[in-house]
Amino acid sequence: MEPSRSWRRAILHVDMDAFFAAVEVLDNPSLAGKPVIVGGTPEGRGVVSTASYEARRFGVRSAMPAATAVRLCPQGIFLWPRMGRYAEVSGRVFKALEEVSPLVEGLSIDEAFVDATGCCRGADPWRMERGRFAIEDLAADVQARIETATGGLTASVGIAENKFLAKVASDLRKPRGQVVVPPGTGPGFLAPLPVERLWGVGPRTAEALHGIGLRRIGNVAETPEEKLQALLGADLASHLKRLSQGIDDRPVEAHLEARSVGRETTFAEFLSPSDRDGIEGVLFALADDVAFRLRADALWCRTVQLKVRDGKFRTCTRSRTLREPTQVVEDIYGAARALFSERIRLGRERVRLLGVTASNLVHEPLRQLELFDGRTAERERAESAARASDEIRRKLGDGAITRGRLLGRGRVRPR
Ligand code: TTP
Ligand code: MG
């Protein structure tokens, strides 16, 4: 029996409402109905992680400096984040989701995609029953299971044929929302929404789109792809054009942690182990490519692996786990170089192959949670600079940005 293949996909995007703040209220019911602000201090130190819906009415938002939040909402109740407790509650939410479908992809501590195509009692999730799609009942069941599993927390759900539509939908009617985008209605659903909702449109791309009069997703959908290409480069143009038309084939990946992003190079002329500049130049090029691909997929890695093969075909791999997830070349290169100098013993053997792989991937860096860590702000700047140059790289092709370290390294031959 394989009927599910012919069904249209049914994807849920589940997002907990005001997650950290809701957990605080759950654990201390006297906070119910009050403007709770998690992260930062009443003296205005730190950054807001999230705020209850009551506090949001005053304009308090995630990632806002606490000083601003104090000004907007002086009566706010500021609480220090309790990450351990949030992680524990998150575990319960994910367990409840996994009871419904084996295909659950965590996006962050409070957000997941669920492929529920085969979960409606073995029948088509998009069949109508009493004026509703079967999948709507399943989604309501998911929301109820989350409330039970957590002792009363609410989630919002988006229901659609693909990930992008489901994710946009879940955000539209919070809290405790349920928004369904029936098959075939994606373009009309998206048309009035601002272009910033398109996955991959950051402030710069939004500005570029606004510059040619494209403010709503429907405007992008109607624009000839050639015109978008001239503005954004071929890859981003085709990606945004497809999304704007509600097309997104990405599967729900249940085991992201098993994925990795790597690049390796074999040398026509082996490198001498004493040619540090040559080796480091190659490691930088490999790390640069890995970091670019992580950013393109909106992924961060926790682990960097180095692979070295010598002239006698002996292969050795060494890895290191980083303090914080990253997607910038400086961190990945730094780890690969340290592994090479500290953990690889070549003797007089020459280097035949070098490889760099990023693994232990995550969907979000959790950077705002590390509130007073100076390195985090530094990394955030590095990431945003890298993303800006990615746009140019996509627009002009891979050779466009030549990092200083790569100049004059003619020896690398990609496999
Ligand atoms: P979100 O799901 O973005 O926000 P939320 O759950 O608080 O509110 P919403 O109802 O709009 O979904 O993020 C989940 C948690 O991640 C949030 O409760 C706190 C944390 N977080 C930060 O620490 N910093 C941030 O900048 C964001 C966006 C979230
Ligand atoms: Mg949330």
XYZ file of C-alpha atoms and ligand atoms in Angstrom:
445
model
C 0.000 0.000 0.000
C 1.553 3.274 -1.054
C -1.265 5.742 -1.497
C 0.519 8.547 0.302
C 2.807 9.074 -2.712
C -0.045 10.406 -4.763
C -1.344 12.718 -2.054
C -0.392 16.318 -1.925
C 1.944 16.923 0.994
C 0.565 18.208 4.269
C 3.175 20.130 6.259
C 2.629 21.713 9.667
C 4.765 24.502 11.054
C 4.395 24.595 14.813
C 5.606 27.613 16.828
C 5.110 28.040 20.562
C 3.536 31.341 21.622
C 5.841 33.776 23.478
C 7.769 30.693 24.482
C 10.179 31.737 27.270
C 7.644 34.172 28.734
C 4.898 31.551 28.597
C 7.075 29.086 30.518
C 7.697 31.719 33.192
C 3.950 32.314 33.532
C 3.317 28.572 33.634
C 5.760 28.211 36.530
C 4.461 31.298 38.324
C 0.735 31.778 37.617
C 0.689 35.103 39.477
C 2.435 36.522 36.364
C -0.568 35.696 34.143
C -1.863 38.715 32.219
C 1.195 40.797 33.141
C 3.874 42.302 30.892
C 6.613 39.693 31.355
C 9.970 40.401 29.699
C 12.566 37.624 29.609
C 16.204 38.672 29.179
C 17.710 41.892 30.410
C 17.421 43.556 33.785
C 15.107 46.294 35.116
C 18.231 48.496 35.173
C 18.377 48.130 31.407
C 21.316 45.755 31.051
C 21.271 43.047 28.388
C 18.957 42.156 25.547
C 15.323 41.048 25.454
C 14.905 37.373 24.519
C 11.139 37.567 24.330
C 8.137 39.257 25.890
C 4.627 38.187 26.787
C 1.852 39.409 24.492
C 0.899 41.942 27.189
C 4.392 43.445 27.044
C 4.379 43.400 23.234
C 1.464 45.822 23.306
C 3.949 48.392 24.566
C 6.234 47.666 21.619
C 8.675 45.373 23.438
C 10.285 42.896 21.011
C 12.882 40.119 20.898
C 16.501 41.259 20.465
C 15.683 44.792 21.677
C 18.150 46.317 24.151
C 16.666 46.012 27.635
C 17.181 49.754 28.101
C 14.672 50.407 25.315
C 12.251 47.885 26.786
C 12.413 49.635 30.172
C 11.604 52.926 28.497
C 8.664 51.492 26.514
C 7.268 49.436 29.374
C 8.481 50.675 32.789
C 6.016 48.402 34.579
C 7.473 45.344 32.802
C 8.484 42.372 34.929
C 12.039 41.518 33.885
C 13.164 37.928 34.368
C 16.499 36.291 33.766
C 16.295 33.433 31.201
C 16.283 29.892 32.584
C 17.582 27.995 29.572
C 17.641 24.608 31.272
C 13.952 24.829 32.071
C 13.049 26.011 28.532
C 15.052 23.155 27.032
C 13.203 20.688 29.247
C 9.794 22.034 28.173
C 10.970 22.068 24.550
C 11.807 18.376 24.904
C 8.204 17.674 25.904
C 6.867 19.612 22.941
C 9.063 17.677 20.517
C 8.091 14.386 22.119
C 4.409 15.255 21.611
C 5.110 16.055 17.942
C 6.981 12.797 17.455
C 3.957 10.907 18.742
C 2.042 12.294 15.762
C 4.649 11.833 12.999
C 8.178 10.416 12.737
C 9.041 13.288 10.370
C 9.720 16.171 12.759
C 12.395 18.757 11.925
C 13.326 21.070 14.771
C 14.050 24.630 13.634
C 14.748 26.133 16.998
C 13.970 25.536 20.646
C 10.242 26.264 20.106
C 9.613 25.671 16.419
C 9.323 22.623 14.171
C 8.108 21.361 10.833
C 6.042 18.186 10.850
C 5.386 16.229 7.656
C 1.876 14.973 8.409
C 1.083 13.689 4.900
C 0.574 10.139 6.071
C -0.914 10.900 9.480
C -4.644 11.293 8.832
C -5.707 7.728 9.556
C -4.140 6.441 6.355
C -6.239 8.667 4.121
C -5.695 11.862 2.106
C -4.925 14.711 4.539
C -6.621 17.170 2.186
C -9.976 15.371 1.971
C -12.968 17.336 3.258
C -14.794 16.126 6.342
C -17.688 18.126 7.761
C -16.562 21.243 5.930
C -12.938 21.029 7.095
C -9.796 19.451 5.711
C -8.804 16.325 7.643
C -5.404 17.901 8.269
C -7.055 20.775 10.181
C -8.371 18.304 12.729
C -4.949 16.723 12.983
C -3.390 20.147 13.588
C -5.921 20.870 16.336
C -5.001 17.518 17.865
C -1.308 18.520 17.753
C -2.089 21.789 19.554
C -4.076 19.931 22.218
C -1.269 17.405 22.716
C 1.218 20.221 23.236
C -1.015 21.838 25.863
C -1.375 18.549 27.700
C 2.303 17.624 27.461
C 3.470 20.985 28.807
C 0.762 21.550 31.381
C -0.899 24.385 29.471
C 1.353 26.090 26.911
C -0.133 27.121 23.594
C 1.249 26.867 20.082
C 0.288 28.326 16.732
C 0.180 26.152 13.634
C 0.421 26.817 9.922
C -0.880 24.127 7.569
C 0.082 23.968 3.903
C 1.497 21.860 1.107
C 5.049 22.977 1.771
C 7.409 24.350 4.400
C 7.501 27.957 3.275
C 3.733 28.411 3.143
C 3.277 26.606 6.476
C 5.895 28.796 8.161
C 4.380 32.032 6.905
C 0.905 30.835 7.905
C 1.768 29.930 11.505
C 2.794 33.507 12.231
C -0.370 35.213 11.035
C -2.834 34.490 13.814
C -0.814 34.182 17.011
C -1.361 33.213 19.787
C -3.114 29.826 19.595
C -3.641 30.370 15.889
C -4.389 27.899 13.159
C -4.044 29.087 9.571
C -4.544 26.739 6.624
C -3.393 27.420 3.081
C -5.412 24.986 0.941
C -3.634 23.367 -2.025
C -3.453 25.683 -5.019
C -4.094 28.876 -3.047
C -0.456 29.662 -2.169
C 0.118 32.538 -4.634
C -3.076 34.345 -3.631
C -2.307 33.837 0.053
C 1.189 35.291 -0.325
C 0.421 38.120 -2.764
C -0.510 40.859 -0.226
C 2.298 40.052 2.245
C 5.474 42.187 2.411
C 8.571 40.875 0.590
C 10.387 40.642 3.936
C 8.375 37.462 4.568
C 10.246 35.670 1.786
C 12.845 33.315 3.188
C 16.255 34.718 2.167
C 15.207 38.369 1.982
C 17.269 40.323 4.484
C 17.319 44.110 4.854
C 19.616 44.581 1.844
C 17.620 42.454 -0.549
C 14.405 44.050 0.698
C 15.882 47.463 -0.040
C 16.889 46.356 -3.539
C 13.373 45.026 -4.211
C 11.749 48.177 -2.849
C 14.077 50.173 -5.107
C 12.338 48.780 -8.194
C 8.903 49.135 -6.662
C 8.446 45.571 -5.374
C 6.983 45.726 -1.856
C 4.581 42.803 -1.785
C 5.207 39.165 -2.573
C 2.643 39.353 -5.376
C 4.790 42.029 -7.066
C 7.745 39.629 -7.074
C 5.600 36.805 -8.459
C 4.526 39.011 -11.382
C 8.014 40.300 -12.214
C 9.846 38.557 -15.061
C 12.701 36.495 -13.694
C 15.225 38.250 -15.979
C 14.469 41.522 -14.240
C 15.017 39.946 -10.823
C 18.226 38.344 -12.095
C 19.662 41.683 -13.113
C 19.027 42.907 -9.588
C 19.852 39.875 -7.449
C 21.810 37.381 -9.505
C 20.537 34.133 -10.963
C 20.395 31.970 -7.832
C 18.601 34.365 -5.540
C 16.273 35.479 -8.345
C 15.117 31.963 -9.135
C 14.813 31.095 -5.433
C 12.656 34.154 -4.684
C 10.594 33.779 -7.837
C 9.690 30.218 -6.860
C 8.908 31.120 -3.249
C 6.763 34.080 -4.351
C 4.690 31.652 -6.398
C 4.304 29.432 -3.346
C 6.660 26.753 -4.698
C 8.996 25.046 -2.194
C 10.067 21.425 -2.620
C 12.333 21.175 0.417
C 11.612 18.015 2.364
C 11.111 17.919 6.117
C 14.494 16.677 7.316
C 14.023 14.750 10.494
C 17.699 14.185 11.144
C 19.459 17.435 10.520
C 22.100 16.520 13.073
C 23.237 13.691 10.765
C 23.854 16.101 7.883
C 27.146 17.784 7.157
C 28.615 20.285 4.708
C 32.120 19.559 3.454
C 34.609 20.312 0.745
C 37.896 18.630 -0.103
C 40.688 19.055 -2.589
C 43.284 16.687 -4.022
C 46.566 18.134 -5.209
C 48.179 17.410 -8.529
C 51.499 18.308 -6.913
C 51.564 17.181 -3.297
C 52.186 19.875 -0.719
C 55.170 19.730 1.533
C 54.259 19.738 5.246
C 56.665 22.622 5.692
C 54.730 24.762 3.178
C 52.569 26.326 5.893
C 51.411 29.182 3.699
C 50.292 26.812 0.990
C 48.448 24.557 3.442
C 46.821 27.419 5.284
C 45.752 29.051 2.021
C 44.027 25.857 0.968
C 42.380 25.369 4.365
C 41.083 28.925 4.172
C 39.631 28.366 0.689
C 37.915 25.167 1.824
C 36.574 26.769 5.010
C 35.362 29.757 2.997
C 33.348 27.506 0.714
C 31.888 25.527 3.627
C 30.876 28.726 5.429
C 29.251 30.098 2.267
C 27.166 26.943 1.894
C 26.124 27.007 5.547
C 24.897 30.574 5.171
C 23.098 29.720 1.925
C 21.136 27.044 3.828
C 20.695 29.177 6.953
C 22.627 26.633 9.032
C 25.223 26.946 11.773
C 27.744 24.244 12.695
C 29.059 23.218 16.068
C 31.788 20.857 14.893
C 34.614 21.247 12.371
C 36.400 18.229 10.959
C 39.734 18.219 9.158
C 40.726 15.448 6.777
C 44.296 14.903 5.624
C 45.600 12.235 3.238
C 49.321 11.743 2.822
C 51.451 10.578 -0.087
C 51.078 6.966 1.045
C 47.276 7.242 0.906
C 46.936 7.189 4.696
C 43.901 9.235 5.699
C 43.451 10.850 9.039
C 40.480 12.866 10.334
C 40.385 15.058 13.424
C 37.544 17.175 14.729
C 36.877 19.893 17.207
C 33.641 21.186 18.724
C 33.291 24.938 18.963
C 32.106 26.995 21.902
C 29.280 28.508 19.873
C 27.652 27.502 16.583
C 29.088 29.401 13.621
C 28.694 30.033 9.910
C 31.712 32.278 9.304
C 34.996 31.377 7.664
C 37.137 32.846 10.459
C 35.868 30.268 12.993
C 35.883 27.308 10.637
C 39.311 28.133 9.279
C 40.644 28.781 12.780
C 39.503 25.345 13.935
C 40.855 23.586 10.831
C 44.224 25.304 11.141
C 44.499 24.501 14.834
C 43.625 20.875 14.129
C 46.295 20.739 11.448
C 49.033 22.138 13.617
C 48.079 20.415 16.878
C 46.608 17.069 15.882
C 48.245 15.999 12.610
C 51.689 14.320 12.538
C 52.983 14.036 9.000
C 56.677 13.578 9.549
C 58.192 13.967 6.111
C 55.123 12.763 4.260
C 53.652 15.160 1.745
C 50.000 16.180 1.713
C 47.893 14.655 -1.026
C 44.432 15.788 0.063
C 42.889 18.274 2.452
C 39.225 18.436 3.452
C 37.123 20.555 5.801
C 33.677 19.465 6.961
C 31.138 21.229 9.171
C 28.797 18.988 11.130
C 26.552 18.964 14.174
C 24.365 21.459 12.329
C 21.712 23.633 13.918
C 19.084 25.964 12.559
C 19.753 28.892 14.835
C 22.780 30.216 16.612
C 20.929 31.015 19.883
C 23.130 34.041 20.027
C 20.773 36.377 21.854
C 20.707 33.906 24.685
C 24.341 34.485 25.491
C 23.535 37.889 26.723
C 26.791 39.456 27.783
C 29.239 37.593 25.628
C 31.362 40.085 23.729
C 32.488 37.461 21.242
C 28.900 36.924 20.245
C 28.447 40.497 19.090
C 31.704 40.213 17.188
C 30.503 37.031 15.502
C 27.200 38.627 14.650
C 29.023 41.433 12.861
C 31.197 38.917 11.010
C 28.116 36.963 9.956
C 26.292 39.971 8.659
C 29.366 41.122 6.728
C 29.663 37.631 5.256
C 26.015 37.572 4.253
C 26.419 40.911 2.518
C 29.309 39.573 0.467
C 27.300 36.401 -0.269
C 24.794 38.545 -2.099
C 27.588 39.902 -4.294
C 29.004 36.411 -4.727
C 25.635 35.148 -5.939
C 25.232 38.118 -8.204
C 28.655 38.049 -9.812
C 29.638 34.410 -9.543
C 31.976 32.611 -7.200
C 35.208 34.301 -8.235
C 33.904 37.763 -7.433
C 35.136 37.988 -3.903
C 38.732 37.008 -3.591
C 39.732 36.962 0.006
C 43.185 38.318 0.643
C 44.522 34.952 1.702
C 43.599 33.258 -1.557
C 45.593 35.572 -3.800
C 48.399 33.806 -5.550
C 47.329 30.274 -4.600
C 47.168 28.708 -8.013
C 47.717 25.189 -6.839
C 44.301 24.176 -5.575
C 42.498 21.874 -7.914
C 38.954 21.121 -6.878
C 38.036 17.511 -7.495
P 10.143 32.992 18.748
O 9.311 31.799 18.390
O 10.662 33.842 17.649
O 9.318 33.957 19.718
P 8.285 33.611 20.845
O 8.006 32.162 20.932
O 8.750 34.240 22.112
O 6.999 34.410 20.382
P 5.988 34.071 19.187
O 4.668 33.874 19.853
O 6.023 35.271 18.311
O 6.494 32.838 18.522
O 11.390 32.536 19.602
C 11.325 31.479 20.541
C 12.156 31.778 21.760
O 13.514 31.994 21.379
C 11.714 33.017 22.476
O 10.689 32.742 23.424
C 12.984 33.508 23.106
C 14.080 33.033 22.169
N 14.564 34.144 21.349
C 15.668 34.875 21.758
O 16.255 34.583 22.778
N 16.080 35.927 20.996
C 15.460 36.290 19.825
O 15.858 37.266 19.157
C 14.313 35.526 19.409
C 13.568 35.906 18.150
C 13.903 34.477 20.200
Mg 7.548 31.053 19.242
